[in-house]
Amino acid sequence: MIVLEGRTALVTGGSRGIGRATALMLAEAGADVGVTCRSRRADAEAVAQEIRGRGRRAFVGMGDHGDPDTMPRVIREVTTAFGGLDILVVNAGVWPPRAVPLREMHPEQWASTCRSNLDAVFHTVRAALPVLRPGTGRIILVGSTAGQRGEGGHADYAATKGALLALTRSLAVECAPDLTVNCVAPGWVDTEMTTEALTGPERTRALVGIPLGRIATPEDIAGPIVFLASDLARHMTGSVVSVNGGSVLAG
């Protein structure tokens, strides 16, 4: 029922994990899809090749998303390549895996996380707002369960993801009625970023807090994102969709 024929999309951080799964699912639904990466060009090009293999146009943009000049350039390039933009999935971000209490956190770590997870979102969305097509325009931010309930030892990450929840609601009001703005908040997801944190006994501890009893796959998160990008979600805006196996309920 989700048909995105004739729509164009850009997924930031699309070279792996949730971003890759989302890009491919958007293409399966009929959209032309661009992906961005910071440095993993070969991985991003491989995703683009898979998109083309599904009969869709693809685009790859590269650069430091936290640089004020990068995403405006990428938005211009993808809009030129596709002739317009309908769907923006803001997925790129970082999660420093080592737990560090705030009192021990170096200001450089705090600033780096904020640059990647919040400043980059500002630059990306601000650049895309003038070109997203009214009516079909969709913005989906990728937040986190950590932003909903906090995460000890990862205050920098939780703070930036919590800010995205407020940003979602603020933008939803600003962009109505032309665009919808929603957020997907994943819990634990099996990706390269979480490999270290979900090894051995740590994985067992994570599973205890998930009522559905398993760690999400990237596709588990991509599905709700693609739903929010579709006309089935046309009356949803300012929503935060939790995709965490019930872990917030168990918390």
mmCIF file of C-alpha atoms in Angstrom:
data_model
loop_
_atom_site.group_PDB
_atom_site.id
_atom_site.type_symbol
_atom_site.label_atom_id
_atom_site.label_comp_id
_atom_site.label_asym_id
_atom_site.label_seq_id
_atom_site.Cartn_x
_atom_site.Cartn_y
_atom_site.Cartn_z
ATOM 1 C CA MET A 1 0.000 0.000 0.000
ATOM 2 C CA ILE A 2 2.979 2.339 0.351
ATOM 3 C CA VAL A 3 3.638 3.750 -3.096
ATOM 4 C CA LEU A 4 6.248 6.456 -3.566
ATOM 5 C CA GLU A 5 6.417 6.478 -7.363
ATOM 6 C CA GLY A 6 7.467 9.906 -8.593
ATOM 7 C CA ARG A 7 8.830 10.968 -5.183
ATOM 8 C CA THR A 8 12.430 11.855 -4.444
ATOM 9 C CA ALA A 9 14.228 11.340 -1.143
ATOM 10 C CA LEU A 10 17.485 12.103 0.626
ATOM 11 C CA VAL A 11 18.722 9.976 3.532
ATOM 12 C CA THR A 12 21.647 11.359 5.527
ATOM 13 C CA GLY A 13 24.055 8.784 6.886
ATOM 14 C CA GLY A 14 22.826 6.353 4.265
ATOM 15 C CA SER A 15 25.949 4.263 3.779
ATOM 16 C CA ARG A 16 25.157 1.726 6.517
ATOM 17 C CA GLY A 17 22.786 0.656 9.268
ATOM 18 C CA ILE A 18 19.407 2.357 9.573
ATOM 19 C CA GLY A 19 20.211 4.813 6.793
ATOM 20 C CA ARG A 20 21.059 2.099 4.293
ATOM 21 C CA ALA A 21 17.968 0.046 5.160
ATOM 22 C CA THR A 22 15.783 3.142 4.825
ATOM 23 C CA ALA A 23 17.265 4.154 1.478
ATOM 24 C CA LEU A 24 16.676 0.692 0.019
ATOM 25 C CA MET A 25 13.134 0.467 1.398
ATOM 26 C CA LEU A 26 12.278 3.883 -0.048
ATOM 27 C CA ALA A 27 13.581 2.687 -3.407
ATOM 28 C CA GLU A 28 11.503 -0.499 -3.150
ATOM 29 C CA ALA A 29 8.457 1.716 -2.630
ATOM 30 C CA GLY A 30 9.262 3.586 -5.845
ATOM 31 C CA ALA A 31 11.239 6.657 -4.792
ATOM 32 C CA ASP A 32 14.457 7.965 -6.302
ATOM 33 C CA VAL A 33 16.905 8.111 -3.390
ATOM 34 C CA GLY A 34 20.026 10.046 -2.521
ATOM 35 C CA VAL A 35 22.287 9.102 0.374
ATOM 36 C CA THR A 36 24.973 11.033 2.179
ATOM 37 C CA CYS A 37 28.074 9.981 4.064
ATOM 38 C CA ARG A 38 30.911 11.676 5.873
ATOM 39 C CA SER A 39 33.811 9.556 4.626
ATOM 40 C CA ARG A 40 32.637 6.075 3.556
ATOM 41 C CA ARG A 41 32.234 6.846 -0.115
ATOM 42 C CA ALA A 42 32.634 3.253 -1.294
ATOM 43 C CA ASP A 43 29.858 2.058 1.047
ATOM 44 C CA ALA A 44 27.559 4.872 -0.064
ATOM 45 C CA GLU A 45 28.229 4.114 -3.725
ATOM 46 C CA ALA A 46 27.382 0.461 -3.068
ATOM 47 C CA VAL A 47 24.018 1.528 -1.642
ATOM 48 C CA ALA A 48 23.459 3.769 -4.667
ATOM 49 C CA GLN A 49 24.160 0.815 -6.927
ATOM 50 C CA GLU A 50 21.553 -1.251 -5.073
ATOM 51 C CA ILE A 51 19.049 1.585 -5.511
ATOM 52 C CA ARG A 52 19.735 1.675 -9.246
ATOM 53 C CA GLY A 53 19.326 -2.091 -9.313
ATOM 54 C CA ARG A 54 15.753 -1.499 -8.174
ATOM 55 C CA GLY A 55 15.169 0.702 -11.203
ATOM 56 C CA ARG A 56 15.449 4.017 -9.344
ATOM 57 C CA ARG A 57 17.733 6.999 -9.686
ATOM 58 C CA ALA A 58 20.412 7.382 -7.033
ATOM 59 C CA PHE A 59 22.687 10.129 -5.759
ATOM 60 C CA VAL A 60 25.630 10.229 -3.344
ATOM 61 C CA GLY A 61 26.647 13.326 -1.390
ATOM 62 C CA MET A 62 29.697 13.456 0.829
ATOM 63 C CA GLY A 63 31.143 15.724 3.492
ATOM 64 C CA ASP A 64 31.138 16.792 7.123
ATOM 65 C CA HIS A 65 27.446 17.237 7.956
ATOM 66 C CA GLY A 66 28.308 19.546 10.847
ATOM 67 C CA ASP A 67 30.061 21.996 8.521
ATOM 68 C CA PRO A 68 27.651 24.859 7.734
ATOM 69 C CA ASP A 69 28.579 24.673 4.034
ATOM 70 C CA THR A 70 28.282 20.920 3.429
ATOM 71 C CA MET A 71 24.566 20.199 3.563
ATOM 72 C CA PRO A 72 23.438 23.321 1.654
ATOM 73 C CA ARG A 73 25.755 22.150 -1.141
ATOM 74 C CA VAL A 74 24.458 18.575 -0.977
ATOM 75 C CA ILE A 75 20.819 19.734 -0.979
ATOM 76 C CA ARG A 76 21.511 21.835 -4.083
ATOM 77 C CA GLU A 77 23.191 18.899 -5.796
ATOM 78 C CA VAL A 78 20.471 16.329 -5.048
ATOM 79 C CA THR A 79 17.714 18.776 -6.005
ATOM 80 C CA THR A 80 19.447 19.424 -9.313
ATOM 81 C CA ALA A 81 19.997 15.706 -9.908
ATOM 82 C CA PHE A 82 16.386 14.741 -9.168
ATOM 83 C CA GLY A 83 14.591 17.911 -10.211
ATOM 84 C CA GLY A 84 13.158 18.433 -6.736
ATOM 85 C CA LEU A 85 12.924 16.901 -3.272
ATOM 86 C CA ASP A 86 9.949 15.384 -1.426
ATOM 87 C CA ILE A 87 11.364 13.378 1.483
ATOM 88 C CA LEU A 88 14.184 14.203 3.882
ATOM 89 C CA VAL A 89 15.316 11.555 6.377
ATOM 90 C CA VAL A 90 17.816 13.030 8.830
ATOM 91 C CA ASN A 91 19.580 9.967 10.150
ATOM 92 C CA ALA A 92 23.309 10.794 10.312
ATOM 93 C CA GLY A 93 24.718 10.949 13.817
ATOM 94 C CA VAL A 94 27.148 9.499 16.332
ATOM 95 C CA TRP A 95 26.942 7.513 19.563
ATOM 96 C CA PRO A 96 30.219 7.470 21.524
ATOM 97 C CA PRO A 97 30.214 3.859 22.804
ATOM 98 C CA ARG A 98 32.274 4.392 25.970
ATOM 99 C CA ALA A 99 30.159 5.414 28.956
ATOM 100 C CA VAL A 100 31.487 8.626 30.501
ATOM 101 C CA PRO A 101 29.753 10.356 33.436
ATOM 102 C CA LEU A 102 29.120 14.031 32.744
ATOM 103 C CA ARG A 103 31.496 15.136 35.508
ATOM 104 C CA GLU A 104 34.323 13.328 33.663
ATOM 105 C CA MET A 105 33.281 14.214 30.111
ATOM 106 C CA HIS A 106 35.730 16.389 28.216
ATOM 107 C CA PRO A 107 34.196 19.500 26.667
ATOM 108 C CA GLU A 108 35.540 18.339 23.295
ATOM 109 C CA GLN A 109 33.375 15.178 23.439
ATOM 110 C CA TRP A 110 30.295 17.215 24.346
ATOM 111 C CA ALA A 111 30.951 19.683 21.514
ATOM 112 C CA SER A 112 31.688 16.925 18.996
ATOM 113 C CA THR A 113 28.469 15.031 19.779
ATOM 114 C CA CYS A 114 26.410 18.210 19.597
ATOM 115 C CA ARG A 115 28.039 19.101 16.273
ATOM 116 C CA SER A 116 27.238 15.723 14.719
ATOM 117 C CA ASN A 117 23.804 15.107 16.237
ATOM 118 C CA LEU A 118 22.279 18.572 16.516
ATOM 119 C CA ASP A 119 24.190 21.212 14.556
ATOM 120 C CA ALA A 120 24.228 18.940 11.500
ATOM 121 C CA VAL A 121 20.449 18.518 11.754
ATOM 122 C CA PHE A 122 20.023 22.297 11.863
ATOM 123 C CA HIS A 123 22.174 22.796 8.761
ATOM 124 C CA THR A 124 20.446 19.955 6.904
ATOM 125 C CA VAL A 125 16.855 20.910 7.632
ATOM 126 C CA ARG A 126 17.441 24.617 7.157
ATOM 127 C CA ALA A 127 18.911 23.979 3.703
ATOM 128 C CA ALA A 128 16.102 21.606 2.701
ATOM 129 C CA LEU A 129 13.100 23.657 3.813
ATOM 130 C CA PRO A 130 13.057 25.988 0.781
ATOM 131 C CA VAL A 131 13.156 23.094 -1.720
ATOM 132 C CA LEU A 132 10.880 20.447 -0.196
ATOM 133 C CA ARG A 133 7.709 20.255 -2.263
ATOM 134 C CA PRO A 134 4.553 21.493 -0.503
ATOM 135 C CA GLY A 135 1.969 18.765 -0.080
ATOM 136 C CA THR A 136 4.327 15.827 -0.600
ATOM 137 C CA GLY A 137 7.099 17.235 1.593
ATOM 138 C CA ARG A 138 8.089 15.014 4.509
ATOM 139 C CA ILE A 139 10.801 15.472 7.127
ATOM 140 C CA ILE A 140 11.616 12.488 9.341
ATOM 141 C CA LEU A 141 14.199 12.917 12.076
ATOM 142 C CA VAL A 142 15.828 9.863 13.641
ATOM 143 C CA GLY A 143 15.884 10.316 17.398
ATOM 144 C CA SER A 144 16.434 7.712 20.100
ATOM 145 C CA THR A 145 14.927 6.128 23.173
ATOM 146 C CA ALA A 146 17.819 7.813 24.995
ATOM 147 C CA GLY A 147 16.254 11.155 24.144
ATOM 148 C CA GLN A 148 12.968 10.065 25.724
ATOM 149 C CA ARG A 149 14.226 8.740 29.048
ATOM 150 C CA GLY A 150 17.918 9.666 29.278
ATOM 151 C CA GLU A 151 20.948 7.396 29.264
ATOM 152 C CA GLY A 152 23.464 7.343 32.108
ATOM 153 C CA GLY A 153 27.036 7.658 30.893
ATOM 154 C CA HIS A 154 25.852 9.069 27.576
ATOM 155 C CA ALA A 155 24.422 12.436 28.599
ATOM 156 C CA ASP A 156 25.831 14.094 25.479
ATOM 157 C CA TYR A 157 24.014 11.683 23.176
ATOM 158 C CA ALA A 158 20.767 11.701 25.167
ATOM 159 C CA ALA A 159 20.726 15.508 25.302
ATOM 160 C CA THR A 160 21.085 15.853 21.541
ATOM 161 C CA LYS A 161 18.418 13.241 20.838
ATOM 162 C CA GLY A 162 16.083 14.827 23.371
ATOM 163 C CA ALA A 163 16.549 18.122 21.559
ATOM 164 C CA LEU A 164 15.400 16.448 18.335
ATOM 165 C CA LEU A 165 12.060 15.625 19.953
ATOM 166 C CA ALA A 166 11.488 19.307 20.726
ATOM 167 C CA LEU A 167 12.748 20.280 17.282
ATOM 168 C CA THR A 168 10.266 17.879 15.670
ATOM 169 C CA ARG A 169 7.324 19.496 17.428
ATOM 170 C CA SER A 170 8.549 23.036 16.767
ATOM 171 C CA LEU A 171 9.127 22.378 13.074
ATOM 172 C CA ALA A 172 5.765 20.639 12.720
ATOM 173 C CA VAL A 173 4.046 23.895 13.692
ATOM 174 C CA GLU A 174 6.322 26.056 11.562
ATOM 175 C CA CYS A 175 6.004 23.901 8.447
ATOM 176 C CA ALA A 176 2.255 23.242 8.503
ATOM 177 C CA PRO A 177 0.287 22.913 6.318
ATOM 178 C CA ASP A 178 2.889 22.481 3.553
ATOM 179 C CA LEU A 179 5.145 19.821 5.123
ATOM 180 C CA THR A 180 4.816 17.152 7.786
ATOM 181 C CA VAL A 181 7.579 16.685 10.346
ATOM 182 C CA ASN A 182 7.853 13.549 12.465
ATOM 183 C CA CYS A 183 10.456 11.629 14.435
ATOM 184 C CA VAL A 184 11.258 7.945 14.831
ATOM 185 C CA ALA A 185 12.876 7.035 18.151
ATOM 186 C CA PRO A 186 14.668 3.657 18.004
ATOM 187 C CA GLY A 187 15.880 1.681 20.974
ATOM 188 C CA TRP A 188 18.751 -0.801 20.623
ATOM 189 C CA VAL A 189 19.438 -1.664 16.976
ATOM 190 C CA ASP A 190 21.921 -4.203 15.599
ATOM 191 C CA THR A 191 24.247 -1.948 13.605
ATOM 192 C CA GLU A 192 27.966 -1.445 13.274
ATOM 193 C CA MET A 193 27.697 1.482 15.696
ATOM 194 C CA THR A 194 26.367 -0.725 18.516
ATOM 195 C CA THR A 195 28.491 -3.845 17.919
ATOM 196 C CA GLU A 196 30.817 -3.163 20.836
ATOM 197 C CA ALA A 197 27.969 -2.308 23.215
ATOM 198 C CA LEU A 198 25.922 -5.403 22.337
ATOM 199 C CA THR A 199 28.608 -8.049 22.752
ATOM 200 C CA GLY A 200 28.494 -10.851 25.314
ATOM 201 C CA PRO A 201 26.799 -10.133 28.647
ATOM 202 C CA GLU A 202 25.982 -6.563 27.581
ATOM 203 C CA ARG A 203 23.592 -7.963 24.989
ATOM 204 C CA THR A 204 21.878 -10.086 27.612
ATOM 205 C CA ARG A 205 21.428 -7.055 29.849
ATOM 206 C CA ALA A 206 19.960 -5.055 26.963
ATOM 207 C CA LEU A 207 17.485 -7.824 26.148
ATOM 208 C CA VAL A 208 16.183 -7.918 29.712
ATOM 209 C CA GLY A 209 14.755 -4.442 29.242
ATOM 210 C CA ILE A 210 12.968 -5.197 25.942
ATOM 211 C CA PRO A 211 9.522 -6.795 26.357
ATOM 212 C CA LEU A 212 9.536 -8.136 22.780
ATOM 213 C CA GLY A 213 12.741 -9.989 23.617
ATOM 214 C CA ARG A 214 15.005 -9.071 20.717
ATOM 215 C CA ILE A 215 17.252 -6.323 19.390
ATOM 216 C CA ALA A 216 15.824 -4.448 16.409
ATOM 217 C CA THR A 217 17.216 -4.841 12.917
ATOM 218 C CA PRO A 218 17.810 -1.741 10.765
ATOM 219 C CA GLU A 219 14.791 -2.785 8.701
ATOM 220 C CA ASP A 220 12.611 -2.659 11.831
ATOM 221 C CA ILE A 221 13.363 1.068 12.019
ATOM 222 C CA ALA A 222 13.252 1.703 8.280
ATOM 223 C CA GLY A 223 9.651 0.463 8.017
ATOM 224 C CA PRO A 224 8.133 3.167 10.248
ATOM 225 C CA ILE A 225 10.305 5.802 8.548
ATOM 226 C CA VAL A 226 8.982 4.819 5.125
ATOM 227 C CA PHE A 227 5.429 4.809 6.507
ATOM 228 C CA LEU A 228 5.905 8.391 7.748
ATOM 229 C CA ALA A 229 7.216 9.352 4.309
ATOM 230 C CA SER A 230 4.074 8.024 2.639
ATOM 231 C CA ASP A 231 0.571 9.346 2.111
ATOM 232 C CA LEU A 232 -0.685 6.864 4.708
ATOM 233 C CA ALA A 233 0.798 9.228 7.326
ATOM 234 C CA ARG A 234 -0.407 12.448 5.693
ATOM 235 C CA HIS A 235 -2.350 13.504 8.818
ATOM 236 C CA MET A 236 0.559 12.885 11.195
ATOM 237 C CA THR A 237 2.870 15.722 12.146
ATOM 238 C CA GLY A 238 4.804 16.507 15.297
ATOM 239 C CA SER A 239 4.661 12.826 16.281
ATOM 240 C CA VAL A 240 7.421 10.809 17.925
ATOM 241 C CA VAL A 241 7.088 7.144 16.964
ATOM 242 C CA SER A 242 8.816 4.811 19.430
ATOM 243 C CA VAL A 243 10.328 1.722 17.782
ATOM 244 C CA ASN A 244 12.019 -0.025 20.674
ATOM 245 C CA GLY A 245 10.269 -3.317 21.373
ATOM 246 C CA GLY A 246 8.547 -1.755 24.377
ATOM 247 C CA SER A 247 11.731 -0.845 26.228
ATOM 248 C CA VAL A 248 10.434 2.542 27.375
ATOM 249 C CA LEU A 249 7.452 0.768 28.931
ATOM 250 C CA ALA A 250 9.787 -1.585 30.754
ATOM 251 C CA GLY A 251 12.013 1.237 31.940
#
